mmCIF file of C-alpha atoms and ligand atoms in Angstrom:
data_model
loop_
_atom_site.group_PDB
_atom_site.id
_atom_site.type_symbol
_atom_site.label_atom_id
_atom_site.label_comp_id
_atom_site.label_asym_id
_atom_site.label_seq_id
_atom_site.Cartn_x
_atom_site.Cartn_y
_atom_site.Cartn_z
ATOM 1 C CA MET A 1 -91.370 56.137 -116.827
ATOM 2 C CA ARG A 2 -92.448 59.309 -116.943
ATOM 3 C CA LYS A 3 -91.786 61.040 -120.150
ATOM 4 C CA CYS A 4 -90.987 64.503 -120.325
ATOM 5 C CA ASN A 5 -92.071 67.010 -123.436
ATOM 6 C CA LYS A 6 -90.210 69.730 -122.595
ATOM 7 C CA LEU A 7 -86.625 70.073 -121.299
ATOM 8 C CA MET A 8 -85.975 73.206 -119.020
ATOM 9 C CA VAL A 9 -82.544 74.771 -120.116
ATOM 10 C CA ILE A 10 -80.510 77.100 -117.424
ATOM 11 C CA LYS A 11 -77.968 79.017 -118.269
ATOM 12 C CA ASN A 12 -74.845 79.386 -116.037
ATOM 13 C CA SER A 13 -72.037 81.412 -116.359
ATOM 14 C CA ALA A 14 -69.980 78.569 -117.989
ATOM 15 C CA ASN A 15 -72.319 76.787 -120.534
ATOM 16 C CA PHE A 16 -76.393 75.862 -120.651
ATOM 17 C CA GLN A 17 -77.006 72.918 -118.014
ATOM 18 C CA LEU A 18 -80.052 70.331 -118.757
ATOM 19 C CA VAL A 19 -81.538 70.882 -114.937
ATOM 20 C CA ASN A 20 -84.838 69.682 -114.797
ATOM 21 C CA CYS A 21 -87.649 67.844 -117.358
ATOM 22 C CA MET A 22 -90.953 69.108 -117.021
ATOM 23 C CA SER A 23 -92.846 65.789 -117.452
ATOM 24 C CA LYS A 24 -96.388 65.389 -119.391
ATOM 25 C CA PRO A 25 -99.239 65.765 -117.214
ATOM 26 C CA LYS A 26 -100.506 62.472 -116.160
ATOM 27 C CA VAL A 27 -104.397 61.171 -117.255
ATOM 28 C CA TYR A 28 -106.121 58.066 -116.340
ATOM 29 C CA VAL A 29 -108.224 57.030 -118.907
ATOM 30 C CA THR A 30 -111.661 54.427 -117.094
ATOM 31 C CA ARG A 31 -111.830 52.830 -120.482
ATOM 32 C CA GLU A 32 -110.530 52.258 -123.996
ATOM 33 C CA ILE A 33 -112.120 55.584 -125.633
ATOM 34 C CA PRO A 34 -112.474 55.447 -129.371
ATOM 35 C CA GLU A 35 -109.000 55.809 -130.571
ATOM 36 C CA ARG A 36 -109.426 58.751 -132.642
ATOM 37 C CA GLY A 37 -109.314 61.106 -128.918
ATOM 38 C CA LEU A 38 -107.079 58.217 -127.461
ATOM 39 C CA LYS A 39 -104.418 58.524 -129.724
ATOM 40 C CA ILE A 40 -104.807 61.948 -129.176
ATOM 41 C CA ILE A 41 -104.617 61.963 -125.527
ATOM 42 C CA LYS A 42 -101.550 59.545 -125.518
ATOM 43 C CA GLU A 43 -99.541 61.789 -127.072
ATOM 44 C CA ARG A 44 -99.939 64.746 -125.282
ATOM 45 C CA PHE A 45 -100.140 62.691 -122.108
ATOM 46 C CA ASP A 46 -98.382 60.345 -120.387
ATOM 47 C CA ALA A 47 -101.890 58.240 -120.087
ATOM 48 C CA GLU A 48 -102.879 55.286 -118.137
ATOM 49 C CA VAL A 49 -105.865 53.411 -119.881
ATOM 50 C CA TRP A 50 -107.740 50.565 -117.605
ATOM 51 C CA PRO A 51 -107.802 48.271 -119.547
ATOM 52 C CA GLU A 52 -111.286 45.932 -119.741
ATOM 53 C CA TYR A 53 -113.917 46.597 -120.717
ATOM 54 C CA ALA A 54 -115.929 46.010 -117.572
ATOM 55 C CA PRO A 55 -115.697 49.328 -115.632
ATOM 56 C CA PRO A 56 -113.155 50.294 -113.206
ATOM 57 C CA PRO A 57 -114.300 49.572 -109.664
ATOM 58 C CA LYS A 58 -114.633 52.251 -107.691
ATOM 59 C CA ASP A 59 -111.368 51.514 -105.241
ATOM 60 C CA VAL A 60 -109.207 50.888 -108.214
ATOM 61 C CA ILE A 61 -110.418 55.389 -109.619
ATOM 62 C CA ILE A 62 -109.344 55.852 -105.535
ATOM 63 C CA GLN A 63 -105.957 54.539 -106.088
ATOM 64 C CA LYS A 64 -105.142 55.519 -109.933
ATOM 65 C CA ALA A 65 -107.009 58.598 -108.822
ATOM 66 C CA ARG A 66 -103.765 59.276 -106.330
ATOM 67 C CA ASP A 67 -100.990 60.507 -108.194
ATOM 68 C CA VAL A 68 -103.226 62.083 -111.470
ATOM 69 C CA ASP A 69 -103.683 65.458 -112.398
ATOM 70 C CA ALA A 70 -106.704 64.550 -114.221
ATOM 71 C CA LEU A 71 -109.226 62.030 -115.159
ATOM 72 C CA ALA A 72 -111.255 61.057 -118.529
ATOM 73 C CA SER A 73 -114.485 59.184 -117.114
ATOM 74 C CA LEU A 74 -117.071 57.446 -118.199
ATOM 75 C CA LEU A 75 -120.966 58.089 -116.835
ATOM 76 C CA SER A 76 -120.326 54.678 -115.727
ATOM 77 C CA ASP A 77 -118.235 56.428 -112.925
ATOM 78 C CA LYS A 78 -118.743 57.808 -109.544
ATOM 79 C CA ILE A 79 -116.729 60.515 -109.411
ATOM 80 C CA ASP A 80 -117.494 61.802 -105.991
ATOM 81 C CA ALA A 81 -115.576 63.493 -102.933
ATOM 82 C CA GLU A 82 -114.129 60.264 -101.416
ATOM 83 C CA VAL A 83 -112.035 59.523 -105.157
ATOM 84 C CA PHE A 84 -111.240 63.962 -105.003
ATOM 85 C CA ASP A 85 -109.911 62.983 -101.466
ATOM 86 C CA ALA A 86 -107.583 61.183 -102.796
ATOM 87 C CA ALA A 87 -106.635 63.034 -105.417
ATOM 88 C CA PRO A 88 -104.567 65.789 -104.180
ATOM 89 C CA LYS A 89 -103.521 66.681 -107.944
ATOM 90 C CA LEU A 90 -106.537 65.874 -109.548
ATOM 91 C CA LYS A 91 -107.218 69.635 -111.448
ATOM 92 C CA ILE A 92 -110.134 68.270 -114.180
ATOM 93 C CA VAL A 93 -111.826 65.560 -114.782
ATOM 94 C CA SER A 94 -112.957 65.026 -118.386
ATOM 95 C CA GLN A 95 -116.360 63.029 -119.205
ATOM 96 C CA ILE A 96 -117.076 61.444 -122.706
ATOM 97 C CA ALA A 97 -120.779 61.975 -121.714
ATOM 98 C CA VAL A 98 -123.212 65.151 -122.279
ATOM 99 C CA GLY A 99 -124.894 64.235 -119.164
ATOM 100 C CA PHE A 100 -122.810 64.202 -116.143
ATOM 101 C CA ASP A 101 -124.714 63.397 -113.147
ATOM 102 C CA ASN A 102 -122.457 61.047 -112.060
ATOM 103 C CA ILE A 103 -119.522 63.875 -111.354
ATOM 104 C CA ASP A 104 -119.512 65.425 -107.787
ATOM 105 C CA VAL A 105 -119.730 68.877 -109.343
ATOM 106 C CA LYS A 106 -121.094 71.445 -106.189
ATOM 107 C CA GLU A 107 -117.900 69.296 -105.150
ATOM 108 C CA ALA A 108 -115.731 69.303 -108.213
ATOM 109 C CA THR A 109 -116.083 73.429 -108.083
ATOM 110 C CA LYS A 110 -115.228 73.730 -104.403
ATOM 111 C CA ARG A 111 -111.585 71.911 -104.870
ATOM 112 C CA GLY A 112 -111.173 74.022 -107.875
ATOM 113 C CA ILE A 113 -111.265 70.698 -110.098
ATOM 114 C CA TYR A 114 -112.709 71.569 -113.660
ATOM 115 C CA VAL A 115 -115.567 69.075 -115.551
ATOM 116 C CA THR A 116 -116.346 69.095 -118.840
ATOM 117 C CA ASN A 117 -118.086 67.525 -120.783
ATOM 118 C CA THR A 118 -119.302 66.398 -124.988
ATOM 119 C CA PRO A 119 -122.324 68.227 -125.937
ATOM 120 C CA GLY A 120 -123.896 68.869 -129.343
ATOM 121 C CA VAL A 121 -121.619 66.242 -131.470
ATOM 122 C CA LEU A 122 -124.347 63.667 -130.213
ATOM 123 C CA THR A 123 -127.627 65.525 -130.466
ATOM 124 C CA GLU A 124 -128.515 63.921 -133.714
ATOM 125 C CA THR A 125 -127.109 60.118 -133.352
ATOM 126 C CA THR A 126 -129.788 60.451 -129.887
ATOM 127 C CA ALA A 127 -132.402 62.277 -131.301
ATOM 128 C CA ASP A 128 -132.339 59.493 -134.163
ATOM 129 C CA PHE A 129 -132.476 56.503 -131.464
ATOM 130 C CA ALA A 130 -135.784 58.286 -129.461
ATOM 131 C CA TRP A 131 -136.918 58.497 -133.296
ATOM 132 C CA THR A 132 -135.611 55.191 -133.456
ATOM 133 C CA LEU A 133 -137.202 53.097 -129.925
ATOM 134 C CA LEU A 134 -140.682 55.892 -130.636
ATOM 135 C CA MET A 135 -140.736 54.327 -134.331
ATOM 136 C CA ALA A 136 -140.052 50.240 -133.125
ATOM 137 C CA VAL A 137 -142.838 50.194 -129.593
ATOM 138 C CA ALA A 138 -145.520 51.920 -131.417
ATOM 139 C CA ARG A 139 -145.124 49.521 -135.160
ATOM 140 C CA ARG A 140 -143.919 46.260 -132.302
ATOM 141 C CA VAL A 141 -140.940 45.750 -134.979
ATOM 142 C CA VAL A 142 -139.139 43.702 -132.159
ATOM 143 C CA GLU A 143 -142.456 41.509 -131.791
ATOM 144 C CA ALA A 144 -142.645 41.462 -135.041
ATOM 145 C CA ASP A 145 -138.826 40.130 -136.211
ATOM 146 C CA LYS A 146 -138.740 38.255 -133.630
ATOM 147 C CA TYR A 147 -142.499 36.636 -134.686
ATOM 148 C CA VAL A 148 -140.390 35.820 -137.925
ATOM 149 C CA HIS A 149 -137.543 34.486 -136.529
ATOM 150 C CA THR A 150 -139.431 32.220 -134.270
ATOM 151 C CA GLY A 151 -141.357 30.444 -136.862
ATOM 152 C CA GLN A 152 -144.895 31.787 -136.009
ATOM 153 C CA TRP A 153 -144.974 33.931 -138.820
ATOM 154 C CA ARG A 154 -147.827 30.856 -140.354
ATOM 155 C CA VAL A 155 -150.216 32.942 -142.222
ATOM 156 C CA GLY A 156 -149.252 35.028 -145.129
ATOM 157 C CA TRP A 157 -151.153 38.216 -144.586
ATOM 158 C CA HIS A 158 -154.405 39.189 -141.862
ATOM 159 C CA PRO A 159 -155.680 42.023 -140.867
ATOM 160 C CA SER A 160 -155.423 42.289 -137.177
ATOM 161 C CA MET A 161 -151.799 41.182 -137.639
ATOM 162 C CA LEU A 162 -149.020 43.250 -134.911
ATOM 163 C CA SER A 163 -150.934 45.903 -135.512
ATOM 164 C CA GLY A 164 -149.775 49.311 -134.035
ATOM 165 C CA ARG A 165 -150.353 52.675 -133.625
ATOM 166 C CA ASP A 166 -149.987 55.139 -136.471
ATOM 167 C CA VAL A 167 -147.273 58.005 -135.894
ATOM 168 C CA TYR A 168 -147.433 60.443 -139.088
ATOM 169 C CA GLY A 169 -150.121 63.127 -137.938
ATOM 170 C CA ALA A 170 -150.296 62.057 -134.088
ATOM 171 C CA THR A 171 -149.791 64.265 -130.621
ATOM 172 C CA ILE A 172 -145.431 64.655 -129.474
ATOM 173 C CA GLY A 173 -145.174 65.439 -126.207
ATOM 174 C CA ILE A 174 -141.532 66.544 -125.589
ATOM 175 C CA VAL A 175 -140.224 67.181 -122.405
ATOM 176 C CA GLY A 176 -137.319 68.667 -121.829
ATOM 177 C CA ALA A 177 -136.392 70.423 -125.532
ATOM 178 C CA GLY A 178 -132.798 71.210 -125.019
ATOM 179 C CA ARG A 179 -130.780 69.880 -127.680
ATOM 180 C CA ILE A 180 -132.131 66.656 -127.878
ATOM 181 C CA GLY A 181 -135.365 67.115 -127.358
ATOM 182 C CA SER A 182 -135.697 69.835 -130.233
ATOM 183 C CA ALA A 183 -133.612 67.684 -132.406
ATOM 184 C CA VAL A 184 -136.395 64.977 -131.520
ATOM 185 C CA ALA A 185 -139.183 68.035 -132.001
ATOM 186 C CA LYS A 186 -137.811 68.508 -135.864
ATOM 187 C CA ARG A 187 -138.159 64.803 -136.699
ATOM 188 C CA ALA A 188 -141.771 65.049 -135.275
ATOM 189 C CA LYS A 189 -142.253 68.035 -137.840
ATOM 190 C CA GLY A 190 -141.267 65.861 -140.565
ATOM 191 C CA PHE A 191 -144.205 62.837 -139.974
ATOM 192 C CA ASN A 192 -146.625 66.364 -139.190
ATOM 193 C CA MET A 193 -146.917 65.255 -135.833
ATOM 194 C CA LYS A 194 -148.564 68.330 -133.020
ATOM 195 C CA ILE A 195 -145.471 68.699 -131.184
ATOM 196 C CA LEU A 196 -145.862 69.928 -127.580
ATOM 197 C CA TYR A 197 -143.297 70.542 -125.026
ATOM 198 C CA TYR A 198 -142.283 71.031 -121.196
ATOM 199 C CA ASP A 199 -139.293 72.635 -120.371
ATOM 200 C CA VAL A 200 -138.308 75.604 -117.352
ATOM 201 C CA ILE A 201 -137.334 77.929 -120.372
ATOM 202 C CA PRO A 202 -139.488 78.738 -122.916
ATOM 203 C CA ARG A 203 -138.119 77.949 -126.463
ATOM 204 C CA PRO A 204 -139.909 80.942 -129.081
ATOM 205 C CA GLU A 205 -138.103 79.501 -132.169
ATOM 206 C CA LEU A 206 -139.897 75.714 -131.820
ATOM 207 C CA GLU A 207 -142.460 77.664 -131.875
ATOM 208 C CA LYS A 208 -142.500 79.824 -135.160
ATOM 209 C CA LYS A 209 -140.471 76.745 -136.304
ATOM 210 C CA LEU A 210 -142.074 73.919 -135.633
ATOM 211 C CA GLY A 211 -145.058 75.061 -134.964
ATOM 212 C CA ALA A 212 -144.616 73.608 -131.119
ATOM 213 C CA LYS A 213 -146.693 74.621 -128.282
ATOM 214 C CA ARG A 214 -145.085 74.966 -124.871
ATOM 215 C CA ALA A 215 -147.232 72.650 -122.341
ATOM 216 C CA ASP A 216 -147.264 72.387 -118.287
ATOM 217 C CA LEU A 217 -146.439 68.851 -117.449
ATOM 218 C CA ASP A 218 -150.348 67.235 -116.859
ATOM 219 C CA THR A 219 -151.546 68.639 -120.450
ATOM 220 C CA LEU A 220 -148.304 67.333 -122.034
ATOM 221 C CA PHE A 221 -148.975 63.917 -120.108
ATOM 222 C CA ARG A 222 -152.974 64.207 -120.706
ATOM 223 C CA GLU A 223 -152.943 64.980 -124.789
ATOM 224 C CA SER A 224 -149.856 63.044 -126.270
ATOM 225 C CA ASP A 225 -149.823 60.170 -127.792
ATOM 226 C CA PHE A 226 -146.001 59.772 -127.144
ATOM 227 C CA VAL A 227 -144.158 61.191 -124.815
ATOM 228 C CA SER A 228 -140.904 61.874 -124.762
ATOM 229 C CA VAL A 229 -138.032 62.399 -122.177
ATOM 230 C CA HIS A 230 -134.924 64.454 -122.393
ATOM 231 C CA VAL A 231 -134.301 65.628 -119.474
ATOM 232 C CA PRO A 232 -130.831 65.839 -117.339
ATOM 233 C CA LEU A 233 -131.411 63.513 -114.257
ATOM 234 C CA LEU A 234 -131.241 66.478 -111.900
ATOM 235 C CA LYS A 235 -132.786 66.238 -107.418
ATOM 236 C CA GLN A 236 -136.149 67.800 -109.277
ATOM 237 C CA THR A 237 -135.873 65.471 -112.289
ATOM 238 C CA TYR A 238 -135.478 62.265 -110.131
ATOM 239 C CA HIS A 239 -138.896 59.841 -111.334
ATOM 240 C CA LEU A 240 -140.107 62.983 -112.934
ATOM 241 C CA ILE A 241 -142.361 60.107 -114.233
ATOM 242 C CA ASN A 242 -144.204 58.305 -111.656
ATOM 243 C CA GLU A 243 -147.590 57.218 -110.503
ATOM 244 C CA GLU A 244 -149.697 60.673 -111.223
ATOM 245 C CA ARG A 245 -148.342 61.103 -114.343
ATOM 246 C CA LEU A 246 -148.768 57.736 -116.010
ATOM 247 C CA LYS A 247 -151.825 57.885 -114.988
ATOM 248 C CA LEU A 248 -152.538 60.910 -116.690
ATOM 249 C CA MET A 249 -151.460 59.797 -120.509
ATOM 250 C CA LYS A 250 -153.868 57.967 -122.364
ATOM 251 C CA LYS A 251 -154.724 53.927 -122.517
ATOM 252 C CA THR A 252 -153.333 54.418 -126.303
ATOM 253 C CA ALA A 253 -150.109 56.212 -125.204
ATOM 254 C CA TYR A 254 -146.068 55.366 -125.221
ATOM 255 C CA LEU A 255 -143.453 56.437 -123.059
ATOM 256 C CA ILE A 256 -140.010 56.938 -124.859
ATOM 257 C CA ASN A 257 -136.579 57.485 -122.063
ATOM 258 C CA ASN A 258 -133.465 58.070 -123.455
ATOM 259 C CA SER A 259 -132.167 61.001 -120.941
ATOM 260 C CA ARG A 260 -131.446 58.789 -117.692
ATOM 261 C CA GLY A 261 -133.281 56.164 -116.234
ATOM 262 C CA PRO A 262 -133.636 57.489 -112.254
ATOM 263 C CA VAL A 263 -136.368 60.049 -114.140
ATOM 264 C CA VAL A 264 -138.758 57.297 -114.754
ATOM 265 C CA ASP A 265 -139.760 55.593 -112.051
ATOM 266 C CA GLU A 266 -139.805 51.482 -112.871
ATOM 267 C CA LYS A 267 -142.407 50.579 -110.121
ATOM 268 C CA ALA A 268 -144.428 52.737 -112.156
ATOM 269 C CA LEU A 269 -144.030 52.429 -115.244
ATOM 270 C CA TYR A 270 -145.025 48.552 -114.452
ATOM 271 C CA LYS A 271 -147.804 48.717 -112.825
ATOM 272 C CA ALA A 272 -148.843 51.237 -115.773
ATOM 273 C CA LEU A 273 -147.887 49.114 -118.241
ATOM 274 C CA LYS A 274 -149.057 45.621 -116.799
ATOM 275 C CA GLU A 275 -152.967 47.249 -115.948
ATOM 276 C CA GLY A 276 -153.131 49.013 -119.446
ATOM 277 C CA TRP A 277 -152.786 52.330 -118.275
ATOM 278 C CA ILE A 278 -150.402 53.337 -121.080
ATOM 279 C CA ALA A 279 -150.087 51.262 -124.430
ATOM 280 C CA GLY A 280 -146.179 51.065 -123.913
ATOM 281 C CA ALA A 281 -142.880 52.081 -124.048
ATOM 282 C CA ALA A 282 -139.184 52.451 -124.857
ATOM 283 C CA LEU A 283 -135.890 52.137 -123.196
ATOM 284 C CA ASP A 284 -132.535 52.742 -123.399
ATOM 285 C CA VAL A 285 -131.552 54.238 -119.525
ATOM 286 C CA PHE A 286 -132.128 52.350 -116.120
ATOM 287 C CA GLU A 287 -132.855 53.271 -112.810
ATOM 288 C CA GLN A 288 -129.763 50.760 -112.490
ATOM 289 C CA GLU A 289 -127.246 50.284 -115.546
ATOM 290 C CA PRO A 290 -127.236 47.139 -116.288
ATOM 291 C CA THR A 291 -130.511 45.962 -115.772
ATOM 292 C CA PRO A 292 -130.839 43.330 -113.744
ATOM 293 C CA VAL A 293 -132.105 40.125 -115.906
ATOM 294 C CA ASP A 294 -135.157 39.905 -113.333
ATOM 295 C CA ASN A 295 -135.906 43.571 -113.255
ATOM 296 C CA PRO A 296 -139.959 42.646 -113.579
ATOM 297 C CA LEU A 297 -139.931 45.540 -116.481
ATOM 298 C CA LEU A 298 -138.155 42.651 -118.985
ATOM 299 C CA THR A 299 -141.774 40.195 -118.739
ATOM 300 C CA LEU A 300 -143.435 42.539 -120.687
ATOM 301 C CA ASP A 301 -144.027 42.138 -124.065
ATOM 302 C CA ASN A 302 -146.033 46.465 -124.633
ATOM 303 C CA ILE A 303 -142.235 47.153 -124.099
ATOM 304 C CA VAL A 304 -138.647 47.484 -125.803
ATOM 305 C CA VAL A 305 -135.668 48.007 -124.267
ATOM 306 C CA ALA A 306 -131.898 48.821 -125.197
ATOM 307 C CA PRO A 307 -128.783 49.148 -122.592
ATOM 308 C CA HIS A 308 -127.812 52.613 -122.192
ATOM 309 C CA VAL A 309 -126.652 52.864 -126.694
ATOM 310 C CA SER A 310 -128.270 56.434 -127.941
ATOM 311 C CA SER A 311 -125.046 57.915 -128.589
ATOM 312 C CA ALA A 312 -123.577 55.403 -130.376
ATOM 313 C CA SER A 313 -121.935 55.418 -133.886
ATOM 314 C CA HIS A 314 -118.850 55.401 -135.178
ATOM 315 C CA GLU A 315 -119.227 58.467 -136.199
ATOM 316 C CA THR A 316 -120.604 60.345 -132.651
ATOM 317 C CA ARG A 317 -118.820 58.103 -130.522
ATOM 318 C CA SER A 318 -115.236 58.608 -131.971
ATOM 319 C CA LYS A 319 -116.052 63.125 -132.255
ATOM 320 C CA MET A 320 -116.632 62.502 -128.745
ATOM 321 C CA ALA A 321 -113.426 61.140 -127.696
ATOM 322 C CA GLU A 322 -111.710 63.429 -129.724
ATOM 323 C CA MET A 323 -113.495 66.439 -127.680
ATOM 324 C CA VAL A 324 -112.644 64.747 -124.260
ATOM 325 C CA ALA A 325 -108.837 65.148 -125.938
ATOM 326 C CA GLU A 326 -109.463 69.132 -126.693
ATOM 327 C CA ASN A 327 -110.978 69.816 -123.676
ATOM 328 C CA LEU A 328 -107.930 68.247 -121.441
ATOM 329 C CA ILE A 329 -104.765 69.886 -124.265
ATOM 330 C CA ALA A 330 -107.436 73.849 -123.928
ATOM 331 C CA PHE A 331 -107.198 72.490 -119.550
ATOM 332 C CA PHE A 332 -103.045 72.573 -119.629
ATOM 333 C CA GLU A 333 -102.433 75.155 -122.573
ATOM 334 C CA GLY A 334 -104.173 77.698 -120.243
ATOM 335 C CA ARG A 335 -107.094 78.059 -122.010
ATOM 336 C CA THR A 336 -111.361 77.618 -121.068
ATOM 337 C CA PRO A 337 -111.980 73.933 -122.081
ATOM 338 C CA PRO A 338 -114.406 74.469 -124.732
ATOM 339 C CA ASN A 339 -116.762 72.233 -123.059
ATOM 340 C CA LEU A 340 -116.187 72.846 -119.015
ATOM 341 C CA VAL A 341 -119.372 72.146 -117.244
ATOM 342 C CA ASN A 342 -117.899 74.440 -113.754
ATOM 343 C CA PRO A 343 -117.124 77.712 -115.367
ATOM 344 C CA LYS A 344 -117.127 79.204 -111.113
ATOM 345 C CA VAL A 345 -114.443 76.771 -111.019
ATOM 346 C CA LEU A 346 -111.997 79.721 -112.584
ATOM 347 C CA GLU A 347 -112.235 81.731 -109.606
ATOM 348 C CA VAL A 348 -110.927 79.290 -107.343
ATOM 349 C CA ARG A 349 -108.194 77.664 -109.613
ATOM 350 C CA PRO A 350 -107.490 80.132 -112.042
ATOM 351 C CA LEU A 351 -105.795 78.677 -115.819
ATOM 352 C CA SER A 352 -102.314 78.268 -116.346
ATOM 353 C CA LYS A 353 -100.042 76.918 -119.122
ATOM 354 C CA GLN A 354 -98.900 74.051 -117.978
ATOM 355 C CA PHE A 355 -97.184 72.396 -121.046
HETATM 356 C C1 LIG B 401 -124.848 59.320 -122.399
HETATM 357 O O1 LIG B 401 -125.596 58.989 -121.906
HETATM 358 C C2 LIG B 401 -124.388 61.269 -122.739
HETATM 359 O O2 LIG B 401 -124.971 61.622 -121.625
HETATM 360 O O3 LIG B 401 -123.923 60.887 -123.156
#
């Protein structure tokens, strides 16, 4: 049963009469998000939460969407026209992620549905993880860990044991120098690296502060010792890293990707790693997630992998959950949500106070 958060009182000639109970907006939350955000959502909304660890099947999302004013979604939920068709009351999708390629934003905008995300708070955490991947693959940390754990360390020290590549002083090529790419560039400066970046927008602040140089993609791939990818998944970035580009890389170079899996053609990457076109790769994201255990990439030693956890620190995930709540509250209070990704929607459904 819906709880009331506001009583509407109408005055008639004799007395005050309760005539209506304005109900709280209904929100379906597709997973247990961190408590800091969930608590607020539960207090302010009539909320239902999918209780399982695995995502709700699409038909559950469709069925739940039928009767809600808002969805709080994860990047693994496909929120498309099929969901919108089933959801006549849906007004906002508040996503817990900076990326929102799982949501058909164009379709949402057309229907007057607001879409929000959680940028900014995860920038440094995600850049830290790109750096973790880069260091891990260059210095063979995962192999070294297994080496010790499995009892292969039988000689105390040997000059060629698990040699990797130096990070300091090398050249890093950053593909996509937005918030996260720029934060990776800052870290590279601390390692005295030469910084190249590719971006559709020039980034004079990076050039001035860090001495970064803007390069075309081919030059960046040719000259970098580490290529780190930080672009959103768009039609234009699908398989941006393909066979042709991998072939441009140095045999001693490494590819790092913690943006979106489909930006890299995994079949081409497998060939590049297997046939030694490049030295190694580190991926936090895959074309299909979870990646199947028989993904050929997982048979290789020169790759470090993680299960899409770049923003997974306790602090950051809590802040992201809080932002999900803030975006919802702003919308229902009649304010522009702080992280609106489709501002054109304001023309389709002007803001109005709903609680
Ligand atoms: C995670 O991948 C995000 O987009 O926040």
